[in-house]
Amino acid sequence: MVVDIHQGHYGYECVGEAIRRYPGYRGYFYINDDALVNWWTFYKLDKEKVWLGADIWIDTAHIMGKKEIPDSWVWWSQWSNSAKACEDSYLEITQQYRSNEYINITKLVETHLDNGEGKKRCLKTWSDIFYVPKRFSDQFQRISFVFHKNRVFLEAAVPTILSFLDLRSSWEKHFGLYLPDKYGFRDFADGNLVWESYNYDVKFIHPVKFHGDIAKPNRDKLKDDLIPYSKRFTKC
């Protein structure tokens, strides 16, 4: 399966394409390659609900129809054109599915408005881990196709797409540790701050790099500690 994700910017469409090619599974789980997941912390999550690994920042969302685009996040209009692309996607979806047997667009819009506190919003949050259950999979793949076509950046596309599917109050909020939230944006490749912050109870931690000589300590930690630890959960 090949999907144009442009350095991971549009990775969510991998889930959309997986749903189209392999429909009918109980759910579809997305993990970015630099997220280290303590999978044993996930076993109690409800597989019939949406999962998201970070909270949504309503106060930094882009309200559709506002000419002034927030400058608090570079992906809205500087490093990408995601604010306008998100608005274009919303308009395209509501027009395309206005009278459609597959999607109840009225219900989707109502859900989105509830999640946006009464306003049409392009939302944003970390989106390195999310899960779409079967009951929402068809809606997800249809909306994802439009967002991907219009090149909406991952961290705006994922929370906005999910906001159409179900009320946020019903989601499984399995929040991990994002190192930039703790230390600011810097290079975490050598792993020093990763392992200073890591423990077995953290849901997941991001970013953790495994490529290149500088990341050898991370590969060693994975091989010598995490993999042996994880095997205790697979032995009956």
mmCIF file of C-alpha atoms in Angstrom:
data_model
loop_
_atom_site.group_PDB
_atom_site.id
_atom_site.type_symbol
_atom_site.label_atom_id
_atom_site.label_comp_id
_atom_site.label_asym_id
_atom_site.label_seq_id
_atom_site.Cartn_x
_atom_site.Cartn_y
_atom_site.Cartn_z
ATOM 1 C CA MET A 1 0.000 0.000 0.000
ATOM 2 C CA VAL A 2 1.492 3.324 -1.075
ATOM 3 C CA VAL A 3 0.127 6.671 0.122
ATOM 4 C CA ASP A 4 1.567 10.129 -0.536
ATOM 5 C CA ILE A 5 2.217 11.357 3.005
ATOM 6 C CA HIS A 6 4.960 13.940 2.216
ATOM 7 C CA GLN A 7 7.385 13.402 5.112
ATOM 8 C CA GLY A 8 4.519 12.321 7.352
ATOM 9 C CA HIS A 9 2.521 15.520 6.922
ATOM 10 C CA TYR A 10 -0.506 13.611 5.622
ATOM 11 C CA GLY A 11 -0.004 10.244 7.300
ATOM 12 C CA TYR A 12 -3.631 10.029 8.436
ATOM 13 C CA GLU A 13 -4.624 9.056 4.905
ATOM 14 C CA CYS A 14 -2.843 5.724 5.486
ATOM 15 C CA VAL A 15 -5.785 4.896 7.748
ATOM 16 C CA GLY A 16 -8.232 6.078 5.108
ATOM 17 C CA GLU A 17 -6.613 3.898 2.448
ATOM 18 C CA ALA A 18 -6.379 0.910 4.815
ATOM 19 C CA ILE A 19 -10.123 1.169 5.458
ATOM 20 C CA ARG A 20 -10.845 1.250 1.716
ATOM 21 C CA ARG A 21 -8.610 -1.716 0.955
ATOM 22 C CA TYR A 22 -9.384 -3.773 4.044
ATOM 23 C CA PRO A 23 -12.901 -2.884 5.225
ATOM 24 C CA GLY A 24 -14.729 -4.636 8.011
ATOM 25 C CA TYR A 25 -12.039 -4.788 10.691
ATOM 26 C CA ARG A 26 -12.963 -3.969 14.275
ATOM 27 C CA GLY A 27 -10.827 -0.835 14.203
ATOM 28 C CA TYR A 28 -7.868 0.959 12.636
ATOM 29 C CA PHE A 29 -4.931 2.140 14.746
ATOM 30 C CA TYR A 30 -2.449 4.810 13.622
ATOM 31 C CA ILE A 31 0.990 5.258 15.212
ATOM 32 C CA ASN A 32 3.779 7.477 13.915
ATOM 33 C CA ASP A 33 7.179 5.840 13.623
ATOM 34 C CA ASP A 34 8.791 8.096 16.238
ATOM 35 C CA ALA A 35 6.237 7.373 18.955
ATOM 36 C CA LEU A 36 7.371 4.778 21.498
ATOM 37 C CA VAL A 37 4.209 3.022 22.660
ATOM 38 C CA ASN A 38 3.781 1.134 25.919
ATOM 39 C CA TRP A 39 1.140 -1.052 24.342
ATOM 40 C CA TRP A 40 0.334 -2.867 27.597
ATOM 41 C CA THR A 41 -1.339 0.344 28.851
ATOM 42 C CA PHE A 42 -3.940 0.136 26.064
ATOM 43 C CA TYR A 43 -5.646 -3.156 26.878
ATOM 44 C CA LYS A 44 -8.556 -1.659 28.827
ATOM 45 C CA LEU A 45 -9.490 0.910 26.185
ATOM 46 C CA ASP A 46 -12.910 0.559 24.575
ATOM 47 C CA LYS A 47 -12.369 -0.590 20.997
ATOM 48 C CA GLU A 48 -15.787 0.732 19.980
ATOM 49 C CA LYS A 49 -14.743 4.327 20.720
ATOM 50 C CA VAL A 50 -12.488 6.886 19.071
ATOM 51 C CA TRP A 51 -9.037 7.158 20.687
ATOM 52 C CA LEU A 52 -6.798 10.206 20.613
ATOM 53 C CA GLY A 53 -3.409 10.545 22.280
ATOM 54 C CA ALA A 54 -3.515 14.263 23.112
ATOM 55 C CA ASP A 55 -6.011 16.876 24.200
ATOM 56 C CA ILE A 56 -7.500 19.316 21.695
ATOM 57 C CA TRP A 57 -6.565 22.961 22.088
ATOM 58 C CA ILE A 58 -9.851 24.767 21.403
ATOM 59 C CA ASP A 59 -8.411 28.197 22.177
ATOM 60 C CA THR A 60 -5.850 27.883 19.366
ATOM 61 C CA ALA A 61 -8.272 26.498 16.774
ATOM 62 C CA HIS A 62 -9.034 28.365 13.575
ATOM 63 C CA ILE A 63 -12.656 29.516 13.427
ATOM 64 C CA MET A 64 -13.882 29.028 9.883
ATOM 65 C CA GLY A 65 -14.965 32.154 8.067
ATOM 66 C CA LYS A 66 -12.632 34.460 9.967
ATOM 67 C CA LYS A 67 -10.374 36.380 7.632
ATOM 68 C CA GLU A 68 -7.700 36.686 10.292
ATOM 69 C CA ILE A 69 -5.841 33.404 10.600
ATOM 70 C CA PRO A 70 -4.188 32.690 13.968
ATOM 71 C CA ASP A 71 -0.425 33.198 13.944
ATOM 72 C CA SER A 72 0.043 31.059 17.054
ATOM 73 C CA TRP A 73 0.794 27.968 14.962
ATOM 74 C CA VAL A 74 3.014 27.915 11.871
ATOM 75 C CA TRP A 75 1.048 25.185 10.114
ATOM 76 C CA TRP A 76 -2.068 27.337 9.726
ATOM 77 C CA SER A 77 -0.603 29.622 7.082
ATOM 78 C CA GLN A 78 3.208 29.711 7.214
ATOM 79 C CA TRP A 79 4.663 26.215 6.805
ATOM 80 C CA SER A 80 1.463 25.046 5.135
ATOM 81 C CA ASN A 81 -1.881 26.485 4.114
ATOM 82 C CA SER A 82 -3.881 24.255 6.431
ATOM 83 C CA ALA A 83 -6.374 26.863 7.665
ATOM 84 C CA LYS A 84 -7.704 27.569 4.175
ATOM 85 C CA ALA A 85 -7.336 23.927 3.115
ATOM 86 C CA CYS A 86 -9.353 22.849 6.152
ATOM 87 C CA GLU A 87 -12.114 25.334 5.332
ATOM 88 C CA ASP A 88 -12.133 24.175 1.710
ATOM 89 C CA SER A 89 -12.407 20.567 2.889
ATOM 90 C CA TYR A 90 -15.322 21.364 5.190
ATOM 91 C CA LEU A 91 -17.180 23.099 2.362
ATOM 92 C CA GLU A 92 -16.465 20.276 -0.082
ATOM 93 C CA ILE A 93 -17.640 17.588 2.344
ATOM 94 C CA THR A 94 -20.868 19.365 3.271
ATOM 95 C CA GLN A 95 -21.697 19.959 -0.392
ATOM 96 C CA GLN A 96 -20.640 16.543 -1.681
ATOM 97 C CA TYR A 97 -22.616 14.619 0.933
ATOM 98 C CA ARG A 98 -25.638 16.920 1.198
ATOM 99 C CA SER A 99 -27.901 14.212 -0.225
ATOM 100 C CA ASN A 100 -26.053 10.952 0.156
ATOM 101 C CA GLU A 101 -27.024 7.469 1.260
ATOM 102 C CA TYR A 102 -23.654 6.766 2.890
ATOM 103 C CA ILE A 103 -23.252 9.759 5.186
ATOM 104 C CA ASN A 104 -25.745 11.642 7.330
ATOM 105 C CA ILE A 105 -24.082 15.005 6.837
ATOM 106 C CA THR A 106 -26.564 16.786 9.105
ATOM 107 C CA LYS A 107 -25.571 14.581 12.030
ATOM 108 C CA LEU A 108 -21.867 14.944 11.272
ATOM 109 C CA VAL A 109 -22.103 18.732 11.192
ATOM 110 C CA GLU A 110 -24.109 18.789 14.428
ATOM 111 C CA THR A 111 -21.450 16.650 16.102
ATOM 112 C CA HIS A 112 -18.693 18.895 14.787
ATOM 113 C CA LEU A 113 -20.453 22.006 16.094
ATOM 114 C CA ASP A 114 -20.903 20.422 19.526
ATOM 115 C CA ASN A 115 -17.207 19.572 19.595
ATOM 116 C CA GLY A 116 -16.337 23.104 18.499
ATOM 117 C CA GLU A 117 -18.434 24.724 21.231
ATOM 118 C CA GLY A 118 -21.006 25.943 18.737
ATOM 119 C CA LYS A 119 -18.599 27.122 16.043
ATOM 120 C CA LYS A 120 -17.149 25.604 12.898
ATOM 121 C CA ARG A 121 -13.515 25.108 13.804
ATOM 122 C CA CYS A 122 -10.391 23.695 12.277
ATOM 123 C CA LEU A 123 -8.942 22.021 15.338
ATOM 124 C CA LYS A 124 -5.336 21.209 16.164
ATOM 125 C CA THR A 125 -3.432 18.878 18.436
ATOM 126 C CA TRP A 126 -0.645 16.310 18.463
ATOM 127 C CA SER A 127 -1.841 13.431 16.288
ATOM 128 C CA ASP A 128 0.815 10.728 16.443
ATOM 129 C CA ILE A 129 -1.622 8.155 17.825
ATOM 130 C CA PHE A 130 -5.309 7.712 17.102
ATOM 131 C CA TYR A 131 -7.801 4.905 16.593
ATOM 132 C CA VAL A 132 -10.968 4.710 14.514
ATOM 133 C CA PRO A 133 -13.492 1.973 15.384
ATOM 134 C CA LYS A 134 -15.355 0.107 12.677
ATOM 135 C CA ARG A 135 -18.615 1.986 13.221
ATOM 136 C CA PHE A 136 -16.956 5.259 12.165
ATOM 137 C CA SER A 137 -14.528 3.852 9.617
ATOM 138 C CA ASP A 138 -16.530 4.585 6.461
ATOM 139 C CA GLN A 139 -17.126 8.200 7.473
ATOM 140 C CA PHE A 140 -13.456 8.586 8.371
ATOM 141 C CA GLN A 141 -12.142 7.335 5.038
ATOM 142 C CA ARG A 142 -14.500 9.577 3.065
ATOM 143 C CA ILE A 143 -13.593 12.703 5.020
ATOM 144 C CA SER A 144 -9.893 11.802 5.118
ATOM 145 C CA PHE A 145 -9.832 11.512 1.327
ATOM 146 C CA VAL A 146 -10.962 15.136 0.998
ATOM 147 C CA PHE A 147 -8.605 16.488 3.674
ATOM 148 C CA HIS A 148 -5.685 14.629 2.095
ATOM 149 C CA LYS A 149 -6.562 15.869 -1.388
ATOM 150 C CA ASN A 150 -6.582 19.437 -0.084
ATOM 151 C CA ARG A 151 -3.305 18.919 1.824
ATOM 152 C CA VAL A 152 -4.424 19.601 5.385
ATOM 153 C CA PHE A 153 -1.542 18.992 7.801
ATOM 154 C CA LEU A 154 -1.826 15.943 10.091
ATOM 155 C CA GLU A 155 -2.193 17.830 13.382
ATOM 156 C CA ALA A 156 -5.110 19.859 12.010
ATOM 157 C CA ALA A 157 -6.682 17.135 9.890
ATOM 158 C CA VAL A 158 -6.919 14.369 12.503
ATOM 159 C CA PRO A 159 -8.735 16.246 15.308
ATOM 160 C CA THR A 160 -10.990 18.002 12.802
ATOM 161 C CA ILE A 161 -11.941 14.757 11.038
ATOM 162 C CA LEU A 162 -12.557 13.013 14.356
ATOM 163 C CA SER A 163 -14.697 15.945 15.489
ATOM 164 C CA PHE A 164 -17.282 14.957 12.865
ATOM 165 C CA LEU A 165 -17.538 11.360 14.045
ATOM 166 C CA ASP A 166 -18.457 11.415 17.727
ATOM 167 C CA LEU A 167 -18.644 13.759 20.695
ATOM 168 C CA ARG A 168 -15.295 14.368 22.372
ATOM 169 C CA SER A 169 -16.842 13.463 25.708
ATOM 170 C CA SER A 170 -17.212 9.902 24.378
ATOM 171 C CA TRP A 171 -13.625 9.492 23.165
ATOM 172 C CA GLU A 172 -10.967 7.478 24.935
ATOM 173 C CA LYS A 173 -8.422 10.088 25.986
ATOM 174 C CA HIS A 174 -5.260 8.040 26.377
ATOM 175 C CA PHE A 175 -2.772 10.880 26.577
ATOM 176 C CA GLY A 176 0.921 10.245 26.187
ATOM 177 C CA LEU A 177 3.993 12.337 26.959
ATOM 178 C CA TYR A 178 5.082 14.800 24.296
ATOM 179 C CA LEU A 179 8.625 15.856 25.083
ATOM 180 C CA PRO A 180 8.309 19.291 23.388
ATOM 181 C CA ASP A 181 5.517 20.108 25.850
ATOM 182 C CA LYS A 182 7.906 19.372 28.711
ATOM 183 C CA TYR A 183 11.221 20.669 27.362
ATOM 184 C CA GLY A 184 10.358 22.849 24.370
ATOM 185 C CA PHE A 185 11.302 22.098 20.794
ATOM 186 C CA ARG A 186 14.819 20.688 20.535
ATOM 187 C CA ASP A 187 16.683 17.668 19.197
ATOM 188 C CA PHE A 188 15.775 14.574 21.241
ATOM 189 C CA ALA A 189 17.651 12.101 19.030
ATOM 190 C CA ASP A 190 20.339 11.149 21.587
ATOM 191 C CA GLY A 191 17.660 9.874 23.975
ATOM 192 C CA ASN A 192 18.941 11.581 27.131
ATOM 193 C CA LEU A 193 15.688 13.399 27.840
ATOM 194 C CA VAL A 194 13.646 10.474 26.538
ATOM 195 C CA TRP A 195 14.860 8.031 29.170
ATOM 196 C CA GLU A 196 14.941 10.658 31.892
ATOM 197 C CA SER A 197 11.182 11.006 31.334
ATOM 198 C CA TYR A 198 10.275 7.415 30.485
ATOM 199 C CA ASN A 199 8.664 4.812 32.707
ATOM 200 C CA TYR A 200 6.620 1.680 32.045
ATOM 201 C CA ASP A 201 3.359 3.420 32.962
ATOM 202 C CA VAL A 202 3.644 6.204 30.384
ATOM 203 C CA LYS A 203 1.086 5.515 27.652
ATOM 204 C CA PHE A 204 3.535 6.551 24.959
ATOM 205 C CA ILE A 205 6.337 9.034 24.505
ATOM 206 C CA HIS A 206 7.184 11.192 21.501
ATOM 207 C CA PRO A 207 9.550 11.757 19.782
ATOM 208 C CA VAL A 208 11.925 8.804 20.067
ATOM 209 C CA LYS A 209 14.390 8.378 17.208
ATOM 210 C CA PHE A 210 16.038 5.102 16.233
ATOM 211 C CA HIS A 211 17.974 5.999 13.077
ATOM 212 C CA GLY A 212 21.667 6.840 12.908
ATOM 213 C CA ASP A 213 24.636 6.583 15.257
ATOM 214 C CA ILE A 214 23.308 9.234 17.624
ATOM 215 C CA ALA A 215 20.239 7.092 18.330
ATOM 216 C CA LYS A 216 22.158 3.904 19.204
ATOM 217 C CA PRO A 217 21.358 4.291 22.947
ATOM 218 C CA ASN A 218 17.669 4.273 22.029
ATOM 219 C CA ARG A 219 18.020 1.076 20.014
ATOM 220 C CA ASP A 220 19.972 -0.540 22.852
ATOM 221 C CA LYS A 221 17.343 0.476 25.410
ATOM 222 C CA LEU A 222 14.608 -0.975 23.231
ATOM 223 C CA LYS A 223 16.463 -4.270 22.757
ATOM 224 C CA ASP A 224 17.810 -4.722 26.283
ATOM 225 C CA ASP A 225 14.959 -3.341 28.380
ATOM 226 C CA LEU A 226 11.628 -2.639 26.700
ATOM 227 C CA ILE A 227 11.305 -5.734 24.534
ATOM 228 C CA PRO A 228 12.206 -8.120 27.401
ATOM 229 C CA TYR A 229 9.804 -6.245 29.696
ATOM 230 C CA SER A 230 6.979 -6.433 27.160
ATOM 231 C CA LYS A 231 7.334 -10.210 26.812
ATOM 232 C CA ARG A 232 5.958 -10.738 30.308
ATOM 233 C CA PHE A 233 2.564 -9.690 28.911
ATOM 234 C CA THR A 234 2.653 -12.275 26.126
ATOM 235 C CA LYS A 235 3.488 -15.320 28.236
ATOM 236 C CA CYS A 236 0.516 -17.376 29.361
#
